[in-house]
Short mmCIF file of C-alpha atoms in Angstrom, two decimals:
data_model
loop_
_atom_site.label_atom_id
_atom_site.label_comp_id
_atom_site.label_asym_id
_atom_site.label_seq_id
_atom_site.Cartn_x
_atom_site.Cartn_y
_atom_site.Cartn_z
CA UNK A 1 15.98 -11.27 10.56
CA UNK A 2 12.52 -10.97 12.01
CA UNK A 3 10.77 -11.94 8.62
CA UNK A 4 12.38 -15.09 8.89
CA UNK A 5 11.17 -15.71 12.53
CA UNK A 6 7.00 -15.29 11.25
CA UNK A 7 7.61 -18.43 9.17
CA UNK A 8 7.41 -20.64 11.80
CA UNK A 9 4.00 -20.14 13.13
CA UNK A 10 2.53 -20.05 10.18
CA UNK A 11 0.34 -23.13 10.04
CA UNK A 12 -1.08 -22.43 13.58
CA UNK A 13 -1.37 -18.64 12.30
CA UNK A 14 -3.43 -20.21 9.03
CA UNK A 15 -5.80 -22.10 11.23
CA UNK A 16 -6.47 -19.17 13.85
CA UNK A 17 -7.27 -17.01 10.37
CA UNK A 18 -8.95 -19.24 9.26
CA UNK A 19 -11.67 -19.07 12.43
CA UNK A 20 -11.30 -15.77 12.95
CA UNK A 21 -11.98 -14.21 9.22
CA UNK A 22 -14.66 -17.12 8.15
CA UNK A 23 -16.14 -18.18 11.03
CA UNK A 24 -18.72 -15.93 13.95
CA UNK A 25 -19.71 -17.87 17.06
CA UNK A 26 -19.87 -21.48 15.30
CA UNK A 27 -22.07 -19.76 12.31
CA UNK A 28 -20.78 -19.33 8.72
CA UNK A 29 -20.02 -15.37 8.23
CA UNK A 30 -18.81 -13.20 5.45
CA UNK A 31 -15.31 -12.84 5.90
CA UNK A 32 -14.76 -8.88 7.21
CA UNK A 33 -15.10 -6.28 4.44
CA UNK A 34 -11.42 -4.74 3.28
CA UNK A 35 -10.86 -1.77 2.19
CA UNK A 36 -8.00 0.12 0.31
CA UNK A 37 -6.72 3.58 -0.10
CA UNK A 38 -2.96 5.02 -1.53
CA UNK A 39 -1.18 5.08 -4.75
CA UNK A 40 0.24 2.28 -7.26
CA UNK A 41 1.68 0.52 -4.55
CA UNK A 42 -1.81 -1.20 -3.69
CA UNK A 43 -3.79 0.46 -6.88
CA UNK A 44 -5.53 -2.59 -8.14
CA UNK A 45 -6.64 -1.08 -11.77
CA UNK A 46 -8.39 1.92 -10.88
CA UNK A 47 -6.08 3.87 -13.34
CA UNK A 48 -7.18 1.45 -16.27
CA UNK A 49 -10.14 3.18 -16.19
CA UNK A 50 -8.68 6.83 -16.38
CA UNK A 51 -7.01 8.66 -19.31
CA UNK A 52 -3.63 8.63 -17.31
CA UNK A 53 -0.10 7.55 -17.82
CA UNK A 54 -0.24 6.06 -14.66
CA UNK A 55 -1.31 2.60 -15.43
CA UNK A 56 0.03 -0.76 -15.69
CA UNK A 57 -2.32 -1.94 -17.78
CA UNK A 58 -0.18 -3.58 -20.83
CA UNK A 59 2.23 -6.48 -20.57
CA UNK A 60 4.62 -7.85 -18.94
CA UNK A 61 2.48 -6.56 -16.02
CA UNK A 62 0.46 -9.42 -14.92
CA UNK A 63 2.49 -12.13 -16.33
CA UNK A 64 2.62 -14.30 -13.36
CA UNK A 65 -1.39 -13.27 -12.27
CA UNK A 66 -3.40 -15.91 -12.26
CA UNK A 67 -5.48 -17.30 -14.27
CA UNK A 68 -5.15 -15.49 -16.95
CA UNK A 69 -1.30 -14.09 -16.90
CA UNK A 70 -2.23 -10.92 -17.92
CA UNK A 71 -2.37 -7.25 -16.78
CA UNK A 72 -4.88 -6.04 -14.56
CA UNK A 73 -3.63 -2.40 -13.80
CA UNK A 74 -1.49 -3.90 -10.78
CA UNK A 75 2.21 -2.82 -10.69
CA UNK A 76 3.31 -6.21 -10.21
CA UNK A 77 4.52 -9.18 -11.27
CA UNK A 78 1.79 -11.20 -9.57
CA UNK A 79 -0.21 -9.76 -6.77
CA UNK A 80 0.11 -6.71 -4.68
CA UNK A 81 0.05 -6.55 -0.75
CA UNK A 82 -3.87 -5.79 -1.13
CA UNK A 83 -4.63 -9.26 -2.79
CA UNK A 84 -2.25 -11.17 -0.06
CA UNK A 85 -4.32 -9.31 2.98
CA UNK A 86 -7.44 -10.36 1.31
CA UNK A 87 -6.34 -13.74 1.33
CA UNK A 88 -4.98 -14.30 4.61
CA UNK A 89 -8.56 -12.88 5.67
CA UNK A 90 -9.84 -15.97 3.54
CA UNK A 91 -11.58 -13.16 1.12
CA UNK A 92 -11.76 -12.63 -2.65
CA UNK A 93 -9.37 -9.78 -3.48
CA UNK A 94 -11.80 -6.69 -3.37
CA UNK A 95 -12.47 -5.27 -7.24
CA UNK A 96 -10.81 -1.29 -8.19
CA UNK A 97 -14.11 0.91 -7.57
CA UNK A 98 -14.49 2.50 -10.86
CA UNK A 99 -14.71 -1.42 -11.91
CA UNK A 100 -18.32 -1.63 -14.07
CA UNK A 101 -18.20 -5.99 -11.61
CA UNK A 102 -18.22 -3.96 -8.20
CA UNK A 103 -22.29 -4.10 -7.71
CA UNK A 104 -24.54 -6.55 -5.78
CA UNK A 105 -22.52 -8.72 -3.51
CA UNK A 106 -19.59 -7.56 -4.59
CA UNK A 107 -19.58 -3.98 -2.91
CA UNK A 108 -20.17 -6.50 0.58
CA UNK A 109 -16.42 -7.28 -0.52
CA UNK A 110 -15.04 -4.22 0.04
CA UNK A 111 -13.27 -2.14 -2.55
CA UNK A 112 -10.17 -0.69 -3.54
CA UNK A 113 -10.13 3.35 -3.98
CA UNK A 114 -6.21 3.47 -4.74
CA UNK A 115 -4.94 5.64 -7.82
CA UNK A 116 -1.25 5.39 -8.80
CA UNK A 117 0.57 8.62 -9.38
CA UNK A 118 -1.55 10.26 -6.23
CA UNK A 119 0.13 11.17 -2.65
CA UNK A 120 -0.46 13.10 0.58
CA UNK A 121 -0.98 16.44 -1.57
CA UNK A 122 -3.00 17.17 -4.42
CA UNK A 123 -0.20 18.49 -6.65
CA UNK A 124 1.62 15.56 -6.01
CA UNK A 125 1.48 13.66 -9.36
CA UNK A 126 0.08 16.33 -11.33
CA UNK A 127 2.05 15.17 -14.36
CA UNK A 128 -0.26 11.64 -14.42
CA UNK A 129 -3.00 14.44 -14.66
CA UNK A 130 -6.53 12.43 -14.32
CA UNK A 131 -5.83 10.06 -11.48
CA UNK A 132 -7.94 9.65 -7.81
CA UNK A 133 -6.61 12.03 -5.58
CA UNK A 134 -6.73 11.23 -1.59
CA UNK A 135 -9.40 13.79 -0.92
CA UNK A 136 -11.49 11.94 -4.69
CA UNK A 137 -10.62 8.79 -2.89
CA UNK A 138 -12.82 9.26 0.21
CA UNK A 139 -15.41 10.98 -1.12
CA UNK A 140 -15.79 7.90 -3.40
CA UNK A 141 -15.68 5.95 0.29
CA UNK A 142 -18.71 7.93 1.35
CA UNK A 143 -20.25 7.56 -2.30
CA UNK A 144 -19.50 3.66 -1.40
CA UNK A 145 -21.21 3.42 2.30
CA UNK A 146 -24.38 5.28 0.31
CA UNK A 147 -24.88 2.29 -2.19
CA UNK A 148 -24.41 -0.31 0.09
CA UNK A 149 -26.77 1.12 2.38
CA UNK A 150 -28.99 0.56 -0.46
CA UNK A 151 -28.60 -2.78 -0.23
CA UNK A 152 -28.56 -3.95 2.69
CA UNK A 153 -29.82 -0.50 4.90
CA UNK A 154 -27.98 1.93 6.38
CA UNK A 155 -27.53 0.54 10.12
CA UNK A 156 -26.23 -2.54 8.29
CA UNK A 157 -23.57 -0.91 5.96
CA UNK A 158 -22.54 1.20 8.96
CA UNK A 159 -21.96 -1.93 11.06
CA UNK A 160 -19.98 -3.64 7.82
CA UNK A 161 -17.47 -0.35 7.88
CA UNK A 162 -16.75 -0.61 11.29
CA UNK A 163 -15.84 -3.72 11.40
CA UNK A 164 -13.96 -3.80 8.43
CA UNK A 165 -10.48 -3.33 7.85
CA UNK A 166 -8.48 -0.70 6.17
CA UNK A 167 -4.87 -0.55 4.58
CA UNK A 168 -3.66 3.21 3.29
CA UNK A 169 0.06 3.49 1.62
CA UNK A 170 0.42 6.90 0.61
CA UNK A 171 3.41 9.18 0.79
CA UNK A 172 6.30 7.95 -1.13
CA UNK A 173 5.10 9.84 -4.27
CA UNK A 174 5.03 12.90 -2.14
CA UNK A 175 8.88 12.72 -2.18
CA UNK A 176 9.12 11.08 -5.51
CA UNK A 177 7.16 13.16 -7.99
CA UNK A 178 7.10 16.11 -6.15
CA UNK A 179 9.70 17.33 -4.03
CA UNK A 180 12.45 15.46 -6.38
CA UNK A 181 10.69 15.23 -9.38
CA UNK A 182 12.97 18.35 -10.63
CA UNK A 183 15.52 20.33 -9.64
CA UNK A 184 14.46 23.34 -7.41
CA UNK A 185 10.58 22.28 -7.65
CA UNK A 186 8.18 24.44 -6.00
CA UNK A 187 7.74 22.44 -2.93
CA UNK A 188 11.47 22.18 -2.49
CA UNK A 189 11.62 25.98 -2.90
CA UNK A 190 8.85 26.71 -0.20
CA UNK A 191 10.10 24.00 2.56
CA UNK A 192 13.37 22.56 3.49
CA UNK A 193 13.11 19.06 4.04
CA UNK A 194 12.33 18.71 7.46
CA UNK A 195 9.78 21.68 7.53
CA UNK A 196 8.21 19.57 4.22
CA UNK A 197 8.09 16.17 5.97
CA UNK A 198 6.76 17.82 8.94
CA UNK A 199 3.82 19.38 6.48
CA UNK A 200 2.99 16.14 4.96
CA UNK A 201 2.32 14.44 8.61
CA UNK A 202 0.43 17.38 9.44
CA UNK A 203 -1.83 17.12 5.79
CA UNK A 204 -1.80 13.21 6.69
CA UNK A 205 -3.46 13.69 9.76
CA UNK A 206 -6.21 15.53 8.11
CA UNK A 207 -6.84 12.35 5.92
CA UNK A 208 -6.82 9.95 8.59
CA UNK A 209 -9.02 11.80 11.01
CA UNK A 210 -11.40 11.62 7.45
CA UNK A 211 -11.70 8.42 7.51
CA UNK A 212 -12.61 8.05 10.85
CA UNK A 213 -15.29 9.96 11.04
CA UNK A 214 -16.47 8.25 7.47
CA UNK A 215 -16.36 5.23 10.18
CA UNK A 216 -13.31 3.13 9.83
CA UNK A 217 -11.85 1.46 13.18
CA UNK A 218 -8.84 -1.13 11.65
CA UNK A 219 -6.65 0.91 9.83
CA UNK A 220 -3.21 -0.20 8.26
CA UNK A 221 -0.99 2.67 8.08
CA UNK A 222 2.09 1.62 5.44
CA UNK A 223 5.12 3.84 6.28
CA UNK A 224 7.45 4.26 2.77
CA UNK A 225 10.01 2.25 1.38
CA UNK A 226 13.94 2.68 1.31
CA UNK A 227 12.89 5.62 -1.20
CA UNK A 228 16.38 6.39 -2.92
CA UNK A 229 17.19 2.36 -3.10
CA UNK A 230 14.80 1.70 -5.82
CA UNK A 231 15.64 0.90 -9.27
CA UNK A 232 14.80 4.10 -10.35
CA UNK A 233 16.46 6.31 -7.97
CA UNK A 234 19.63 3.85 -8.15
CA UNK A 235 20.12 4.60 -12.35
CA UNK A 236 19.48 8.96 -11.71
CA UNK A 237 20.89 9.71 -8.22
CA UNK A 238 22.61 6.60 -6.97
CA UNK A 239 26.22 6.50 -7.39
CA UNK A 240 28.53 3.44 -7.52
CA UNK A 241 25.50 1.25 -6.77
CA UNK A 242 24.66 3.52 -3.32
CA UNK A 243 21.02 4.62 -2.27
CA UNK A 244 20.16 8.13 -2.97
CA UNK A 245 20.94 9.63 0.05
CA UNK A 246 18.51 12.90 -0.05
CA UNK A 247 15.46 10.47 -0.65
CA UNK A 248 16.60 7.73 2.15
CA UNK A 249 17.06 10.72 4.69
CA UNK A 250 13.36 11.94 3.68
CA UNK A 251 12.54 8.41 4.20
CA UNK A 252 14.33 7.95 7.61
CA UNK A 253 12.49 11.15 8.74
CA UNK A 254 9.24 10.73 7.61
CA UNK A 255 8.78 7.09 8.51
CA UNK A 256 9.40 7.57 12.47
CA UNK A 257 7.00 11.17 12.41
CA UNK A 258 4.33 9.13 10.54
CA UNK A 259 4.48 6.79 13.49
CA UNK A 260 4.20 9.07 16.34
CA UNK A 261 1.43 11.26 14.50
CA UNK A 262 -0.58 7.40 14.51
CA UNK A 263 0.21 6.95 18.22
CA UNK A 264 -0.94 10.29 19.20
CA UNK A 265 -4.01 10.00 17.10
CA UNK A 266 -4.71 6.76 18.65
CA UNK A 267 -4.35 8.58 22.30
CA UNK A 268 -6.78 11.22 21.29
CA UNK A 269 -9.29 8.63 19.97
CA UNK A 270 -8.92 6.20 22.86
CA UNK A 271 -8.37 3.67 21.19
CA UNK A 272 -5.92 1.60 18.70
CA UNK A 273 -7.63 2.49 15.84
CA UNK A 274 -3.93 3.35 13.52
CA UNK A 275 -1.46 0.69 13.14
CA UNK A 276 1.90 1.50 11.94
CA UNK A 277 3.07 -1.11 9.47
CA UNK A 278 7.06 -0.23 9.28
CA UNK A 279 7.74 -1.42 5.55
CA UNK A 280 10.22 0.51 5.29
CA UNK A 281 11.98 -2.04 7.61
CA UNK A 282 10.93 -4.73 5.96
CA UNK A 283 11.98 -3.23 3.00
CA UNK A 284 15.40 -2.00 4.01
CA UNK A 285 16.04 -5.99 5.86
CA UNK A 286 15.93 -7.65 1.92
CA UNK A 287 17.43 -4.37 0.19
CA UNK A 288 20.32 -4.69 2.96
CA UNK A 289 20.59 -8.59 2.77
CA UNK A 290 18.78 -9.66 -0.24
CA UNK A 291 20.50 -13.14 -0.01
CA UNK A 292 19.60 -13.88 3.36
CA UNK A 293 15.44 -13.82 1.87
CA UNK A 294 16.45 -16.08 -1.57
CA UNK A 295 16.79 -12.62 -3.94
CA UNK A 296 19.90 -12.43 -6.66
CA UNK A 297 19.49 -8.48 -6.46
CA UNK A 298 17.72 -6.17 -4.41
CA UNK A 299 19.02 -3.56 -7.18
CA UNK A 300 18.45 -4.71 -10.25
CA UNK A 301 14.94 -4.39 -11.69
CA UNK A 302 13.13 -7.44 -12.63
CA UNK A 303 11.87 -5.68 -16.08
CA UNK A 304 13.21 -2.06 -17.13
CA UNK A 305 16.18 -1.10 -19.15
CA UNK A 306 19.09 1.51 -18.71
CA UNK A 307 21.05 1.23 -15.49
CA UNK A 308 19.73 -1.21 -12.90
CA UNK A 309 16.97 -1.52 -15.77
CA UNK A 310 15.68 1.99 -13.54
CA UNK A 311 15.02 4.37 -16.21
CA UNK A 312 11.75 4.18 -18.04
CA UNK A 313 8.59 2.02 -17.68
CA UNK A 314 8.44 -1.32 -18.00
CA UNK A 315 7.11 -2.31 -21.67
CA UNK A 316 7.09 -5.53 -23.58
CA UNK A 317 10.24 -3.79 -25.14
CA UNK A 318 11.99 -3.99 -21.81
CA UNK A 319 14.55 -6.06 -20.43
CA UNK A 320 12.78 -9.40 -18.60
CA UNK A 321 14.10 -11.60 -16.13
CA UNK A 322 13.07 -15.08 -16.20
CA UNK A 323 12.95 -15.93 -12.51
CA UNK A 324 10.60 -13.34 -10.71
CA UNK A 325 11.41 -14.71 -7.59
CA UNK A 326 15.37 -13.93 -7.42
CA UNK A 327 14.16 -10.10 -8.12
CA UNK A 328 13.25 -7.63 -4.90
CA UNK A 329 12.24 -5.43 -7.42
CA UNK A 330 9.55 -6.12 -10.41
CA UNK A 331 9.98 -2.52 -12.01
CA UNK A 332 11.82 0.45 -11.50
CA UNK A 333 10.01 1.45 -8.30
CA UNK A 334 7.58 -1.46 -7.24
CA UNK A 335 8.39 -4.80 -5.00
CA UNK A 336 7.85 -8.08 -6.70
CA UNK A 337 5.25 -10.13 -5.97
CA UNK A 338 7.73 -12.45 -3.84
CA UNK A 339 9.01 -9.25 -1.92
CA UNK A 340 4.91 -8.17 -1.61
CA UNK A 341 4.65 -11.90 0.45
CA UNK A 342 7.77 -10.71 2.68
CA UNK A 343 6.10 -7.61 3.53
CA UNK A 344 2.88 -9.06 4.31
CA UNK A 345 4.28 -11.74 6.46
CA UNK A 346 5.38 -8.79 8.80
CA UNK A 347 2.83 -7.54 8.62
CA UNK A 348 0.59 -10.62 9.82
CA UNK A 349 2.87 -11.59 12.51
CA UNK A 350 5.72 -9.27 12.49
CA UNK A 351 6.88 -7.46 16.14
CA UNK A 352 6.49 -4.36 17.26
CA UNK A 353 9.48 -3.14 15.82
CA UNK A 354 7.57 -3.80 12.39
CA UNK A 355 4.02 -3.06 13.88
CA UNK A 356 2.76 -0.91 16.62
CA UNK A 357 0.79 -1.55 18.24
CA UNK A 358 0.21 -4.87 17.18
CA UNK A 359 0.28 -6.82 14.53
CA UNK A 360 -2.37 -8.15 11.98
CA UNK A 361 -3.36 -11.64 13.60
CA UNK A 362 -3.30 -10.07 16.77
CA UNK A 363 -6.07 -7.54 15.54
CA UNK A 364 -8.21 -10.41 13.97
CA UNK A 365 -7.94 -12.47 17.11
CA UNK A 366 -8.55 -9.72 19.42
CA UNK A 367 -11.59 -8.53 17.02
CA UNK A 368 -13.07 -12.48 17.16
CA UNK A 369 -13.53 -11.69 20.63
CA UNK A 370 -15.46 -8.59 20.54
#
């Protein structure tokens, strides 16, 4: 499997991250601003601060976190795939932005504008009722670029958001809690599937031609995950232990569309501003062979109960495995911190099966040179 063949390089890929994030032309820099947009996937805590039902803000979420082993409003174990960028960029993990710490310095940092509950759509999620919405989440992004210019002027903070980079996952929720939430929702009743998917690349689009012109120029595009594989979708839809198949075929048609929309956006631009990182793939290589990357299950949730433990949240009522790292799942619908690290290894050095055009250390090293 490919995300076995990124191990190898690893400690020459360390060392070439190491000059490339830290260190400018022999001087000591600030490593490259990060920022973060989607839904609970790479939400860092945002919700905590929201009167929402989206959070994860209440153990066992957090419990293998360090230092403290606590929740921070990740939906995880441990980290997400936002702290394990920030790290191989040899960064602090940038701070949720309705977080009272992100001022001063900080902001230089970066931030993280992700909501859980949110999607492509506004009426995706409506049930979590206050959460950050995509179109909330970059006018907070322009709100951002305003009080850093503050700080350190505005040809500065312009200059910091160019050459920063971006991840977005956003989409899964679309599908999720929206199309499938119910039987015969309203979005099912005005679009077949294909006419919906095509719909949500077209409303995508939008967002990512937004945040260009707000001024990013690295973006990480996540595709979605096997959708009707996860815990949840396993216990209500799955039978005999079998994906949902409605939610994988959304998945296998809006993963390749999302792809080609980044391509041709990067054609019009002139430039390879959109990367397509294919976790879905990634996903789909442990979910199909969870042995092969060290999991006992890539079915089972790590915490939840009912079938699968899929059905309901994960509470400190719920059932709890004791070895996180045999799990591909944490809860019901979100990777363990373990299967996070798999993801992000393909991401850093994965091919371009896994990312087109390139992957991340290619980006840093080409950007070192610039």
């Amino acid at each position: 499997m490919a995300i076995l063949s990124s191990f190898a390089p690893l400690t020459i890929l360390s060392l070439v991250l190491l000059v490339v994030g830290i260190i400018v032309s022999g001087v000591e820099a600030r490593p490259r601003a990060f920022f973060v947009f989607g839904d609970s996937l790479v939400d860092n805590g945002n919700n905590n601060y929201l009167a929402t039902t989206a959070r994860a803000d209440a153990p066992p979420y957090g419990i293998d976190y360090p230092p403290s082993h606590r929740p921070t409003g990740r939906f995880s174990n441990g980290y997400n795939i936002p702290d394990l960028i920030s790290q191989r960029l040899g960064a602090e993990s940038t701070l949720p932005y309705l977080s009272p710490e992100l001022r001063g310095d900080k902001l230089l940092v970066g931030a993280n504008f992700a909501s859980a509950g949110i999607g492509i759509l506004n009426d995706t999620g409506v049930q979590f009722v206050n959460v950050i919405r995509m179109y909330r989440q970059l006018e907070y992004f322009k709100e951002y670029q305003n009080r850093v210019s503050a700080i350190i002027g505005a040809s500065e903070a312009k200059n910091l958001v160019k050459q920063a980079l971006v991840l977005i996952t956003v989409g899964g929720n679309d599908f999720v809690n929206n199309y499938f939430l119910v039987p015969n929702s309203a979005r099912s009743q005005q679009y077949p599937l294909p006419a919906y998917v095509k719909y949500l690349i077209s409303e995508y689009q939008k967002l990512l031609q937004r945040l260009y012109d707000l001024g990013a120029r690295r973006v990480l595009v996540t595709g979605t995950g096997p959708l009707g594989c996860v815990p949840s979708e396993l216990a209500q839809r799955g039978r005999n232990g079998q994906c949902a198949p409605e939610l994988q075929q959304a998945a296998a048609l809006f993963n390749p569309q999302l792809e080609k929309m980044l391509l041709r956006l990067n054609r019009k631009i002139g430039k390879d501003i959109f990367i397509a990182a294919n976790t879905g793939k990634t996903h789909n290589d442990f979910v199909s062979n969870p042995q092969q990357f060290g999991f006992f299950t890539s079915q089972v949730a790590c915490c939840g109960q009912g079938p699968y433990n899929g059905l309901g949240l994960c509470t400190a009522l719920s059932n709890l495995c004791t070895n996180r790292e045999q799990y591909a799942f944490w809860d019901a619908f979100h990777p363990s911190e373990k299967a996070n690290r798999l993801i992000v290894e393909e991401i850093m050095s994965g091919s371009k099966a896994y990312m087109n055009p390139m992957n991340l250390s290619t980006i840093l090293a080409l950007d070192a040179n610039t």
